[in-house]
Structures are given as C-alpha cells and as structure tokens.
Short mmCIF file of C-alpha atoms in Angstrom, two decimals:
data_model
loop_
_atom_site.label_atom_id
_atom_site.label_comp_id
_atom_site.label_asym_id
_atom_site.label_seq_id
_atom_site.Cartn_x
_atom_site.Cartn_y
_atom_site.Cartn_z
CA UNK A 1 2.12 7.41 -54.12
CA UNK A 2 -0.01 4.29 -54.09
CA UNK A 3 2.47 2.28 -54.84
CA UNK A 4 5.07 3.94 -52.40
CA UNK A 5 2.54 3.09 -49.73
CA UNK A 6 2.24 -0.54 -50.75
CA UNK A 7 6.18 -0.74 -50.51
CA UNK A 8 6.23 0.84 -47.22
CA UNK A 9 3.40 -1.52 -45.94
CA UNK A 10 5.32 -4.44 -47.31
CA UNK A 11 8.62 -3.27 -45.27
CA UNK A 12 6.81 -2.58 -42.52
CA UNK A 13 5.54 -6.09 -42.04
CA UNK A 14 8.74 -7.73 -42.73
CA UNK A 15 10.21 -5.81 -39.62
CA UNK A 16 11.53 -7.34 -36.51
CA UNK A 17 10.71 -5.60 -33.10
CA UNK A 18 13.73 -3.79 -32.86
CA UNK A 19 13.23 -2.28 -36.11
CA UNK A 20 9.27 -1.21 -35.58
CA UNK A 21 10.73 0.18 -32.19
CA UNK A 22 13.61 2.26 -34.09
CA UNK A 23 10.85 3.53 -36.33
CA UNK A 24 8.01 4.62 -33.62
CA UNK A 25 11.10 6.23 -31.62
CA UNK A 26 12.22 8.19 -34.55
CA UNK A 27 8.94 9.87 -34.86
CA UNK A 28 8.31 10.14 -30.98
CA UNK A 29 5.61 7.48 -30.87
CA UNK A 30 5.14 4.83 -28.08
CA UNK A 31 7.37 1.76 -28.66
CA UNK A 32 5.84 -0.66 -25.69
CA UNK A 33 3.68 -3.56 -26.40
CA UNK A 34 4.00 -6.81 -27.95
CA UNK A 35 5.29 -7.25 -31.58
CA UNK A 36 1.18 -7.55 -33.18
CA UNK A 37 0.66 -4.21 -31.47
CA UNK A 38 3.73 -2.20 -32.80
CA UNK A 39 3.14 -3.59 -36.34
CA UNK A 40 -0.49 -1.94 -36.19
CA UNK A 41 0.96 1.25 -34.95
CA UNK A 42 3.71 1.28 -37.46
CA UNK A 43 1.24 0.55 -40.50
CA UNK A 44 -1.33 3.17 -38.99
CA UNK A 45 1.53 5.87 -39.35
CA UNK A 46 2.06 4.48 -42.78
CA UNK A 47 -1.61 4.81 -43.68
CA UNK A 48 -1.82 8.61 -42.29
CA UNK A 49 1.31 10.00 -41.74
CA UNK A 50 3.72 8.82 -43.89
CA UNK A 51 5.85 12.06 -45.11
CA UNK A 52 9.31 11.45 -47.25
CA UNK A 53 11.21 11.49 -43.87
CA UNK A 54 9.02 8.28 -42.62
CA UNK A 55 9.16 6.79 -46.30
CA UNK A 56 12.89 6.88 -45.99
CA UNK A 57 13.43 5.86 -42.85
CA UNK A 58 11.20 3.00 -43.64
CA UNK A 59 13.61 2.24 -46.68
CA UNK A 60 17.05 2.63 -44.22
CA UNK A 61 15.59 0.12 -41.86
CA UNK A 62 14.70 -2.43 -44.47
CA UNK A 63 17.82 -2.10 -46.19
CA UNK A 64 19.84 -2.47 -42.84
CA UNK A 65 17.92 -5.56 -42.21
CA UNK A 66 18.03 -7.49 -45.55
CA UNK A 67 20.57 -7.79 -48.22
CA UNK A 68 19.82 -5.97 -51.33
CA UNK A 69 19.21 -8.37 -54.57
CA UNK A 70 21.53 -8.00 -57.29
CA UNK A 71 19.23 -6.38 -59.46
CA UNK A 72 18.87 -3.17 -57.01
CA UNK A 73 21.42 -0.35 -57.12
CA UNK A 74 24.00 -1.20 -54.52
CA UNK A 75 25.26 1.84 -52.23
CA UNK A 76 27.57 0.35 -49.79
CA UNK A 77 28.91 3.67 -48.72
CA UNK A 78 25.87 5.49 -48.51
CA UNK A 79 26.12 8.62 -46.11
CA UNK A 80 23.99 8.52 -43.06
CA UNK A 81 21.22 10.97 -42.58
CA UNK A 82 21.66 13.03 -39.29
CA UNK A 83 18.14 12.02 -38.23
CA UNK A 84 18.40 8.63 -38.37
CA UNK A 85 21.54 8.34 -36.06
CA UNK A 86 20.38 6.48 -32.99
CA UNK A 87 23.51 5.04 -31.77
CA UNK A 88 27.33 5.98 -30.55
CA UNK A 89 27.91 2.68 -32.79
CA UNK A 90 26.81 4.75 -36.14
CA UNK A 91 28.61 7.80 -35.45
CA UNK A 92 31.41 8.62 -37.93
CA UNK A 93 31.02 5.46 -39.44
CA UNK A 94 30.76 4.66 -43.32
CA UNK A 95 29.83 1.21 -43.82
CA UNK A 96 26.28 0.05 -43.84
CA UNK A 97 24.29 -0.74 -40.23
CA UNK A 98 23.92 -4.17 -41.35
CA UNK A 99 26.63 -4.93 -39.01
CA UNK A 100 24.52 -3.95 -36.02
CA UNK A 101 22.08 -6.79 -36.71
CA UNK A 102 24.84 -9.51 -36.37
CA UNK A 103 25.71 -8.30 -32.79
CA UNK A 104 22.68 -10.39 -31.36
CA UNK A 105 20.69 -7.25 -30.10
CA UNK A 106 17.12 -7.13 -30.40
CA UNK A 107 16.62 -4.01 -28.84
CA UNK A 108 17.49 -0.09 -29.77
CA UNK A 109 19.98 1.77 -27.84
CA UNK A 110 18.27 4.87 -28.16
CA UNK A 111 15.36 5.88 -25.87
CA UNK A 112 16.31 3.09 -23.14
CA UNK A 113 15.18 0.12 -25.06
CA UNK A 114 18.44 -1.20 -24.69
CA UNK A 115 20.99 -0.79 -22.19
CA UNK A 116 24.48 -2.10 -22.82
CA UNK A 117 26.14 -3.56 -19.99
CA UNK A 118 23.26 -5.85 -19.42
CA UNK A 119 22.64 -9.59 -20.56
CA UNK A 120 22.41 -9.50 -24.05
CA UNK A 121 19.47 -12.65 -25.67
CA UNK A 122 20.49 -14.17 -29.19
CA UNK A 123 17.67 -12.53 -31.33
CA UNK A 124 16.37 -15.86 -32.63
CA UNK A 125 16.10 -17.22 -29.23
CA UNK A 126 12.91 -16.82 -27.46
CA UNK A 127 12.60 -17.41 -23.83
CA UNK A 128 10.08 -16.46 -21.34
CA UNK A 129 10.33 -12.94 -19.90
CA UNK A 130 10.70 -12.21 -16.28
CA UNK A 131 7.39 -10.29 -14.77
CA UNK A 132 7.58 -7.98 -11.66
CA UNK A 133 4.57 -7.79 -9.63
CA UNK A 134 2.01 -4.82 -10.01
CA UNK A 135 2.64 -1.87 -7.35
CA UNK A 136 -0.65 -0.44 -6.40
CA UNK A 137 1.11 3.03 -6.03
CA UNK A 138 3.02 3.17 -9.00
CA UNK A 139 0.95 3.45 -12.31
CA UNK A 140 3.32 2.52 -15.26
CA UNK A 141 3.09 4.88 -18.10
CA UNK A 142 6.31 3.27 -20.28
CA UNK A 143 8.44 0.30 -20.01
CA UNK A 144 12.07 2.18 -20.68
CA UNK A 145 13.60 -1.17 -20.64
CA UNK A 146 12.44 -4.78 -20.14
CA UNK A 147 13.55 -7.10 -17.37
CA UNK A 148 17.24 -7.91 -18.50
CA UNK A 149 19.20 -10.28 -16.58
CA UNK A 150 22.46 -8.82 -14.68
CA UNK A 151 25.52 -11.01 -16.31
CA UNK A 152 28.38 -10.79 -14.54
CA UNK A 153 31.85 -10.20 -16.74
CA UNK A 154 34.52 -12.02 -14.73
CA UNK A 155 34.79 -13.85 -11.58
CA UNK A 156 35.03 -10.80 -9.29
CA UNK A 157 32.35 -10.86 -6.25
CA UNK A 158 32.13 -7.19 -7.27
CA UNK A 159 30.29 -6.42 -10.44
CA UNK A 160 29.33 -3.46 -12.32
CA UNK A 161 26.68 -3.02 -15.40
CA UNK A 162 26.81 0.32 -17.06
CA UNK A 163 23.68 1.06 -18.75
CA UNK A 164 22.72 4.38 -21.19
CA UNK A 165 19.69 5.62 -23.03
CA UNK A 166 17.91 8.59 -23.32
CA UNK A 167 14.28 9.78 -22.75
CA UNK A 168 11.90 11.05 -25.58
CA UNK A 169 10.60 14.62 -25.10
CA UNK A 170 7.15 13.35 -24.30
CA UNK A 171 8.71 11.68 -21.48
CA UNK A 172 10.38 14.63 -20.47
CA UNK A 173 7.28 16.68 -20.84
CA UNK A 174 5.18 14.70 -18.41
CA UNK A 175 7.98 14.41 -15.95
CA UNK A 176 8.32 18.47 -15.67
CA UNK A 177 4.69 18.82 -15.86
CA UNK A 178 3.69 16.59 -12.84
CA UNK A 179 2.78 17.72 -9.68
CA UNK A 180 4.91 17.19 -6.63
CA UNK A 181 4.88 14.94 -4.22
CA UNK A 182 6.65 16.61 -1.46
CA UNK A 183 9.34 19.17 -2.30
CA UNK A 184 12.01 17.33 -5.17
CA UNK A 185 9.56 14.44 -5.67
CA UNK A 186 7.82 14.82 -9.00
CA UNK A 187 4.59 12.40 -9.27
CA UNK A 188 5.99 10.87 -12.47
CA UNK A 189 9.06 9.39 -11.95
CA UNK A 190 11.58 7.19 -13.92
CA UNK A 191 12.60 4.03 -11.16
CA UNK A 192 14.70 1.12 -11.29
CA UNK A 193 13.33 -2.12 -10.28
CA UNK A 194 15.60 -5.49 -9.44
CA UNK A 195 14.29 -9.11 -8.93
CA UNK A 196 15.17 -12.25 -9.04
CA UNK A 197 15.80 -13.90 -12.85
CA UNK A 198 12.52 -16.08 -12.15
CA UNK A 199 9.89 -16.63 -14.83
CA UNK A 200 7.70 -18.99 -13.11
CA UNK A 201 5.53 -16.10 -11.67
CA UNK A 202 5.61 -12.43 -11.30
CA UNK A 203 8.49 -11.30 -8.90
CA UNK A 204 8.44 -8.75 -5.76
CA UNK A 205 11.53 -6.51 -5.89
CA UNK A 206 14.64 -8.08 -4.14
CA UNK A 207 18.09 -6.31 -4.51
CA UNK A 208 21.12 -8.18 -4.66
CA UNK A 209 23.78 -8.36 -1.82
CA UNK A 210 26.07 -4.87 -2.10
CA UNK A 211 23.87 -2.99 -4.65
CA UNK A 212 24.83 0.22 -5.27
CA UNK A 213 23.35 2.81 -8.08
CA UNK A 214 24.99 5.12 -9.83
CA UNK A 215 23.04 8.06 -11.86
CA UNK A 216 25.37 9.86 -14.29
CA UNK A 217 27.87 11.42 -11.72
CA UNK A 218 26.02 10.70 -8.62
CA UNK A 219 25.13 8.03 -6.52
CA UNK A 220 21.16 7.26 -5.78
CA UNK A 221 20.22 6.51 -2.36
CA UNK A 222 18.95 2.98 -1.76
CA UNK A 223 16.55 1.91 1.19
CA UNK A 224 18.88 0.66 4.12
CA UNK A 225 18.08 -2.33 6.34
CA UNK A 226 15.40 -2.23 9.23
CA UNK A 227 17.12 -2.69 12.70
CA UNK A 228 16.07 -6.14 14.15
CA UNK A 229 14.92 -5.68 18.05
CA UNK A 230 15.26 -9.59 18.35
CA UNK A 231 18.41 -11.45 18.96
CA UNK A 232 19.45 -13.92 16.09
CA UNK A 233 16.72 -12.26 13.82
CA UNK A 234 18.75 -10.72 10.41
CA UNK A 235 17.75 -7.04 9.84
CA UNK A 236 15.49 -6.87 6.90
CA UNK A 237 15.66 -4.52 4.08
CA UNK A 238 12.42 -3.17 2.31
CA UNK A 239 13.20 -3.69 -1.45
CA UNK A 240 11.19 -0.99 -3.51
CA UNK A 241 11.36 0.82 -6.63
CA UNK A 242 14.65 3.49 -6.71
CA UNK A 243 13.70 6.87 -8.31
CA UNK A 244 16.47 7.93 -10.36
CA UNK A 245 14.46 11.18 -11.49
CA UNK A 246 16.28 13.84 -9.53
CA UNK A 247 19.35 12.66 -10.96
CA UNK A 248 18.59 12.36 -14.55
CA UNK A 249 18.81 14.37 -17.35
CA UNK A 250 15.73 15.75 -18.42
CA UNK A 251 16.58 16.51 -22.12
CA UNK A 252 17.51 14.70 -24.99
CA UNK A 253 21.43 14.10 -23.43
CA UNK A 254 21.73 10.14 -22.93
CA UNK A 255 21.79 9.22 -19.29
CA UNK A 256 24.47 6.55 -17.95
CA UNK A 257 23.31 4.30 -15.04
CA UNK A 258 25.81 2.36 -13.33
CA UNK A 259 24.30 -1.05 -11.17
CA UNK A 260 26.97 -2.37 -8.59
CA UNK A 261 26.06 -5.75 -7.27
CA UNK A 262 27.44 -8.54 -5.74
CA UNK A 263 27.56 -11.91 -7.39
CA UNK A 264 27.19 -14.68 -5.11
CA UNK A 265 25.57 -16.90 -7.13
CA UNK A 266 21.90 -15.73 -7.81
CA UNK A 267 20.52 -14.44 -10.64
CA UNK A 268 18.93 -10.72 -11.16
CA UNK A 269 17.12 -8.69 -13.28
CA UNK A 270 16.47 -5.22 -13.52
CA UNK A 271 13.88 -2.91 -15.54
CA UNK A 272 13.66 0.78 -16.11
CA UNK A 273 9.90 2.29 -16.36
CA UNK A 274 8.25 5.56 -16.46
CA UNK A 275 5.61 5.47 -13.96
CA UNK A 276 2.99 7.93 -12.07
CA UNK A 277 3.09 7.41 -8.39
CA UNK A 278 -0.30 7.72 -6.54
CA UNK A 279 -1.27 8.42 -3.06
CA UNK A 280 -3.31 6.77 -0.65
CA UNK A 281 -6.44 9.59 -1.05
CA UNK A 282 -6.09 8.67 -4.62
CA UNK A 283 -6.06 4.97 -4.25
CA UNK A 284 -8.87 5.23 -1.71
CA UNK A 285 -11.00 7.45 -4.40
CA UNK A 286 -10.81 4.76 -6.83
CA UNK A 287 -11.55 1.86 -4.02
CA UNK A 288 -14.73 4.09 -3.36
CA UNK A 289 -15.22 4.28 -6.96
CA UNK A 290 -15.53 0.88 -7.99
CA UNK A 291 -15.02 -1.32 -5.31
CA UNK A 292 -18.00 -0.71 -3.14
CA UNK A 293 -19.71 -4.32 -2.63
CA UNK A 294 -23.56 -4.06 -2.50
CA UNK A 295 -25.30 -4.49 0.46
CA UNK A 296 -27.66 -7.45 -0.69
CA UNK A 297 -24.71 -9.61 -1.63
CA UNK A 298 -23.20 -8.91 1.90
CA UNK A 299 -26.13 -10.01 3.52
CA UNK A 300 -26.07 -13.20 1.43
CA UNK A 301 -22.54 -13.88 2.38
CA UNK A 302 -23.59 -13.54 6.14
CA UNK A 303 -26.67 -16.28 4.94
CA UNK A 304 -23.67 -18.23 3.68
CA UNK A 305 -21.54 -18.32 6.53
CA UNK A 306 -24.06 -18.95 9.38
CA UNK A 307 -25.82 -21.42 7.39
CA UNK A 308 -26.33 -24.74 9.28
CA UNK A 309 -23.80 -27.15 8.43
CA UNK A 310 -25.21 -30.98 9.01
CA UNK A 311 -21.79 -32.24 9.84
CA UNK A 312 -21.99 -29.85 13.01
CA UNK A 313 -22.67 -30.71 16.17
CA UNK A 314 -23.14 -27.19 17.04
CA UNK A 315 -25.54 -24.91 15.76
CA UNK A 316 -24.35 -21.15 14.76
CA UNK A 317 -27.32 -18.68 15.57
CA UNK A 318 -25.15 -15.77 14.86
CA UNK A 319 -21.97 -13.94 14.69
CA UNK A 320 -20.46 -11.04 16.22
CA UNK A 321 -18.71 -8.16 14.17
CA UNK A 322 -16.83 -5.35 15.69
CA UNK A 323 -17.50 -1.92 14.65
CA UNK A 324 -13.73 -0.86 16.37
CA UNK A 325 -10.69 -0.83 13.61
CA UNK A 326 -8.23 -3.68 14.69
CA UNK A 327 -5.21 -0.90 13.44
CA UNK A 328 -5.68 1.73 15.26
CA UNK A 329 -8.53 1.02 17.64
CA UNK A 330 -11.05 3.48 16.36
CA UNK A 331 -14.86 3.48 14.91
CA UNK A 332 -14.89 2.23 11.32
CA UNK A 333 -15.39 4.90 8.91
CA UNK A 334 -14.88 2.70 5.71
CA UNK A 335 -15.05 -0.89 6.22
CA UNK A 336 -12.88 -2.76 4.18
CA UNK A 337 -11.80 -6.69 3.45
CA UNK A 338 -10.13 -8.54 1.02
CA UNK A 339 -12.43 -10.88 -1.03
CA UNK A 340 -10.22 -13.70 -0.06
CA UNK A 341 -10.73 -13.29 3.54
CA UNK A 342 -13.20 -15.72 5.14
CA UNK A 343 -14.28 -13.47 7.95
CA UNK A 344 -16.55 -11.04 8.34
CA UNK A 345 -14.53 -8.59 10.50
CA UNK A 346 -13.47 -5.38 8.39
CA UNK A 347 -10.68 -2.93 9.17
CA UNK A 348 -10.48 0.69 7.73
CA UNK A 349 -9.57 1.58 4.51
CA UNK A 350 -8.46 4.71 5.28
CA UNK A 351 -5.91 3.71 7.79
CA UNK A 352 -4.71 0.18 6.05
CA UNK A 353 -3.92 2.40 2.62
CA UNK A 354 -1.90 4.70 4.86
CA UNK A 355 0.11 2.37 6.81
CA UNK A 356 0.94 0.19 3.23
CA UNK A 357 1.97 4.01 1.40
CA UNK A 358 4.67 4.01 4.11
CA UNK A 359 5.64 0.42 4.52
CA UNK A 360 4.01 -1.90 2.06
CA UNK A 361 2.93 -5.31 3.45
CA UNK A 362 -0.74 -5.92 2.12
CA UNK A 363 -1.31 -8.52 5.08
CA UNK A 364 -4.78 -8.27 6.77
CA UNK A 365 -4.76 -7.24 10.40
CA UNK A 366 -7.46 -9.48 10.99
CA UNK A 367 -6.44 -12.84 9.38
CA UNK A 368 -2.70 -11.86 8.82
CA UNK A 369 -3.11 -13.22 5.25
CA UNK A 370 -2.45 -11.35 1.55
CA UNK A 371 -5.21 -8.56 1.18
CA UNK A 372 -3.59 -6.89 -1.93
CA UNK A 373 -5.35 -3.49 -3.19
CA UNK A 374 -6.76 -5.36 -6.18
CA UNK A 375 -8.68 -7.53 -3.81
CA UNK A 376 -10.05 -4.76 -1.75
CA UNK A 377 -14.17 -4.36 -1.03
CA UNK A 378 -15.98 -1.89 0.73
CA UNK A 379 -18.61 -3.71 2.67
CA UNK A 380 -21.99 -1.89 2.13
CA UNK A 381 -24.06 -3.75 4.77
CA UNK A 382 -21.76 -3.06 7.19
CA UNK A 383 -21.60 0.81 5.86
CA UNK A 384 -25.43 0.93 6.32
CA UNK A 385 -25.20 -0.40 9.93
CA UNK A 386 -22.17 2.32 10.73
CA UNK A 387 -24.81 5.01 9.86
CA UNK A 388 -27.65 3.52 11.15
CA UNK A 389 -26.11 2.03 14.85
CA UNK A 390 -23.93 5.24 16.33
CA UNK A 391 -24.72 3.90 20.07
CA UNK A 392 -22.94 0.75 20.28
CA UNK A 393 -19.58 -0.66 19.68
CA UNK A 394 -20.65 -4.50 18.59
CA UNK A 395 -23.43 -6.11 16.37
CA UNK A 396 -24.26 -9.81 15.85
CA UNK A 397 -25.62 -10.78 12.26
CA UNK A 398 -28.30 -13.48 12.89
CA UNK A 399 -29.04 -16.49 10.63
CA UNK A 400 -31.85 -14.77 8.25
CA UNK A 401 -29.21 -12.14 7.38
CA UNK A 402 -30.47 -9.29 10.18
CA UNK A 403 -28.48 -7.90 12.82
CA UNK A 404 -28.93 -6.35 16.13
CA UNK A 405 -26.88 -3.97 18.15
CA UNK A 406 -24.87 -5.17 21.03
CA UNK A 407 -24.59 -2.30 23.48
CA UNK A 408 -22.53 -2.72 27.12
CA UNK A 409 -24.45 -2.47 29.95
CA UNK A 410 -23.38 0.58 32.10
CA UNK A 411 -22.11 0.00 35.54
CA UNK A 412 -24.28 0.93 38.43
CA UNK A 413 -22.43 2.93 40.84
CA UNK A 414 -21.92 1.25 44.31
CA UNK A 415 -22.53 4.21 46.06
CA UNK A 416 -26.13 5.20 46.25
CA UNK A 417 -27.51 8.95 46.85
CA UNK A 418 -28.44 9.16 50.58
CA UNK A 419 -29.26 11.94 53.20
CA UNK A 420 -26.83 14.44 54.55
CA UNK A 421 -27.28 14.57 58.71
CA UNK A 422 -25.58 17.32 60.73
CA UNK A 423 -24.19 16.19 63.87
CA UNK A 424 -23.54 17.82 66.97
CA UNK A 425 -25.66 21.23 65.48
CA UNK A 426 -28.61 22.62 66.20
CA UNK A 427 -32.19 21.47 64.78
CA UNK A 428 -32.09 21.43 61.32
CA UNK A 429 -35.63 21.06 59.48
CA UNK A 430 -36.64 19.00 62.71
CA UNK A 431 -34.49 16.15 62.12
CA UNK A 432 -32.40 16.78 65.49
CA UNK A 433 -33.55 17.67 68.97
CA UNK A 434 -32.24 20.13 71.09
CA UNK A 435 -29.29 19.08 73.28
CA UNK A 436 -31.54 19.97 76.37
CA UNK A 437 -34.61 18.60 75.21
CA UNK A 438 -36.15 15.61 76.79
CA UNK A 439 -38.41 12.93 75.19
CA UNK A 440 -42.10 12.41 75.75
CA UNK A 441 -41.59 9.90 78.29
CA UNK A 442 -39.01 12.49 80.06
CA UNK A 443 -36.39 10.45 79.21
CA UNK A 444 -32.98 12.13 77.37
CA UNK A 445 -32.64 11.69 73.91
CA UNK A 446 -31.11 8.80 72.31
CA UNK A 447 -27.14 9.70 71.03
CA UNK A 448 -26.91 10.32 67.42
CA UNK A 449 -24.63 7.57 66.01
CA UNK A 450 -23.06 7.82 62.52
CA UNK A 451 -24.41 4.68 60.48
CA UNK A 452 -21.78 4.87 57.63
CA UNK A 453 -18.81 3.52 59.76
CA UNK A 454 -17.93 -0.46 59.25
CA UNK A 455 -19.37 -2.70 61.77
CA UNK A 456 -17.53 -5.03 63.23
CA UNK A 457 -17.41 -7.48 66.48
CA UNK A 458 -15.47 -4.96 68.71
CA UNK A 459 -18.12 -2.38 67.70
CA UNK A 460 -21.17 -4.44 68.33
CA UNK A 461 -19.81 -5.38 72.13
CA UNK A 462 -18.95 -2.14 72.55
CA UNK A 463 -22.68 -0.85 71.51
CA UNK A 464 -24.38 -3.32 73.74
CA UNK A 465 -21.93 -2.30 76.71
CA UNK A 466 -23.30 1.37 76.43
CA UNK A 467 -26.84 0.20 75.97
CA UNK A 468 -26.53 -1.89 79.42
CA UNK A 469 -25.08 1.36 81.04
CA UNK A 470 -27.79 3.49 79.63
CA UNK A 471 -30.27 1.08 81.27
CA UNK A 472 -28.82 1.31 84.38
CA UNK A 473 -28.49 4.91 84.70
CA UNK A 474 -32.47 4.86 83.78
CA UNK A 475 -33.17 2.70 86.55
CA UNK A 476 -31.32 5.21 89.36
CA UNK A 477 -32.61 8.15 87.59
CA UNK A 478 -32.71 10.75 84.95
CA UNK A 479 -29.13 11.55 84.03
CA UNK A 480 -27.72 14.42 82.36
CA UNK A 481 -27.34 13.45 78.52
CA UNK A 482 -23.63 13.09 77.54
CA UNK A 483 -21.97 15.00 75.06
CA UNK A 484 -21.41 13.56 71.36
CA UNK A 485 -18.08 13.00 70.75
CA UNK A 486 -18.21 13.33 66.99
CA UNK A 487 -16.94 16.56 65.09
CA UNK A 488 -19.05 18.57 63.57
CA UNK A 489 -19.85 18.33 60.13
CA UNK A 490 -21.68 16.60 57.11
CA UNK A 491 -21.66 12.91 56.77
CA UNK A 492 -23.56 10.35 54.97
CA UNK A 493 -26.65 8.90 56.28
CA UNK A 494 -26.79 5.58 54.53
#
C-alpha cells in the first residue's frame, strides 16, 4: 500500500492543470485555484482518502497523458470505467483517451471547466488572463469558467458561441438551499459576465452589440437601455452579471448556453461564476464591523487638513461640515465617505448602499469621484458628534481638532404683541370714557383714532385740518362730540 501511495503521489506531481481538475471533479472537490493549490489538494486526497477507485482514476489519467514505456503491459483497447466518463467525446469510444490531449484543450469539459464553442488557447502558450472587477454585491463561491474569449467562427456580423457544462451535486445543493431574495430569485446564483478582452487591468462588465443569451431552450432577459432625455446623447445600457439560475437544470444534467453577439471588431470574453448575491443591509453590517474609523484618527485628519500652510496667504481657522446627507437631504445616521476623498463632508452609508444596490455607480455624491465599497469608512468622530449635537444641522471643525455647533438664528417676529382696544363701545376697564362724558376742563373728550393705520402725507394733512376745526369750535363754545365713524370691533393698538 505504501508503494502505491508513493506511485500515486508521483503521478499527481506530473499532472497538468486539466488532469488535476479532472481528478478533483471526479471526487466532487473544488477545482478552482492555481496549479500549486490544485496539486496540494490532490496530494491531500491521495494521502488521506486514496480509495481503489481514486487510485484507478489517477492511473488512468496518467496513462492518458503520457505514453507507456515498452516494458509496461500495453492495453490499447482497455474499456472505460463508467465512472470515468466525463465528456461526450469519450462516449462509445474504444480508443485510448490520449487523443483528447492533442486537441489543445486545457480544461476538462465536465462541470463547466471548458465550454466548447469558445476560444481555445494552445495548452503550451501562457497568456495573461482577463480579470473582471470585484462586485461588492456578489460573493464568488466557484469559478465555473474562467474569462474566455469569444472567437468568431466566420465572417458574419452575427455570431453564436455555444457552451455546455454541468453543476456538481454540491453546487446544486447550495442553490436549492439558499434563501430567496424575492419570489423566484435565489441568493446563490449562476451568473454570466462579459467584458472586453483586455489583460492590462481588471475589466468592468461590458456587453457586445446585439447580445442575446439562450439557456437550454429559453432566452434569458438582458438589461435594456436607459432612455436619454438629452438630445444627441445615446442611451446607456447598464452592464451587469446575467442571472441564469432560473433557466438551468438543477441536477447532474448538462446545461447548454448559447451567446449570440455582434462581431464589429472589438474582442469580448465571457466567464461563468457561482455567486452569492448580497443585500445592502448585509453590506452595511459588514461595513459597521470592519469599516469604522476611530474618532482620534478622524480628529488627526481634521488637524492635518487645517494645518497652516506657509505658502498660503489665507490662514484657515476652521471648516464647516453639514450634518445633512447630500443624497436625501436628511440628517445623517451613518456618516460615511471614501478614504480616497479629500473632503471631510460625509454622506449617509444606508442610502448610499441602497442607491448602488438598484443602480451601481459607486460615485461620491460630494466630489463626484469614485467611492468603491472597499474604500468606504464610517467617520467615528462625526458619529459621536451626531449623538451629542441634536439641535444643529451644521458644525465647524477648529484648528485644534475640536468642534462647535452652528445654530441658525430664529427669525424675529415682525408683528409685536399689542393691547386690544374696543372702539365705539362702553367703558372697558376704564380705558375709554363714556360717550356723553366731558373732560376735567369741561371740554369734550378727544376722538379715538386707530393708530395701526398706515400714515401718509394726505392723512396727516386731514388730521391737521381736523385739529384746526376743533380749535375753532372750542372758541365758539362747547360743541357736541362727533360720532366715531369706525366700525365697532377689535383692532391692534400698536
């Protein structure tokens, strides 16, 4: 048994990536990762779980990859084990499987590691791989197909690239047992991602023109174009991962995916991934766990920004920060900003994540620069200020790192409180004399005048004329008091 283990280890050490993936797929283990990771996983399999079937599979793969020496017994027409049949190319075949290795295929066909119809790279040519940007709302569980170039088969503008793969029992179980984000949408999904074939940097999702995706016998919906309200501006299309789960066979049966695309000069690559879709609440909880910046570090940042610049002619003594979120114009609850931002102003993390969950842009609403999820931090100092300062909507940071609230002055009322007088009625609280009463000098009491009326030059002239007439009447003798022409009621006395 020890000799068989040593022999099995030597065989595994000589395997290529496709052989390692085939072996690991045979026992239902993960086939993703670099070659050294696959070798380590396969050696652990040999060391701790090398059953006769596994040893037989290792020997078969070794014999397939390398020609036997003349001293070894030759079995050119050895029948295939039903458990080792992983490709439609092998079914019913009685020839050795060495013919598969001459087809320049570096991925096994089963379990989505190679999709026929897509571009095939020679096994000995190592090229930089296309990488896709990491999406915060999608946690990758397995890589079913590495980004593979869409190669046109002819000179037609409309091309079709068929793909065939199957899910492992473990992957099927993950999908079935995952919770539903909404009716009919599982959190664990098989998604298709398409991008430009560019190896210089991680690529964002980008659809080719005339794209259509068919899964088995049904077409999958692809996000359409956003209408443009501006003249001369072309409508934009949101390029996101395409969820294929609801149209797939959740069993050991193979799934066929056909990508239809327009060949107009640009090169595109496609990849298949098993992902777990996250919600904005989950991302917020993760940010609250690992993304809070200590108040003292935030205070040091304030001091750094307000430090006197010897080359500046204007000394900065403070900077104002609003406690209102620029996204929803409401008071901040979870102050957040990107570490790459140069400003101290924050936005609300709750609304920012919800907005990007519906339409992912990841742009800072303050400075309009990229603010990806991995760069977000929660300002611990401003969080503390929000709990201590509840009656102000703005604060000012000072040079020493301290802060003070800025409260808006309340508008003074332009209509002061005035006593109320009753005109043309009987004596109320002794404020008005009786209609027939005379003054102490025997003169009739003065008329009551509404002082709230706006004065003008014409009214002043009328009052002067009335006073002259009263003086003339006093000289002639006492005259009966004139009746007040104002209507009875309440008026302001000021």
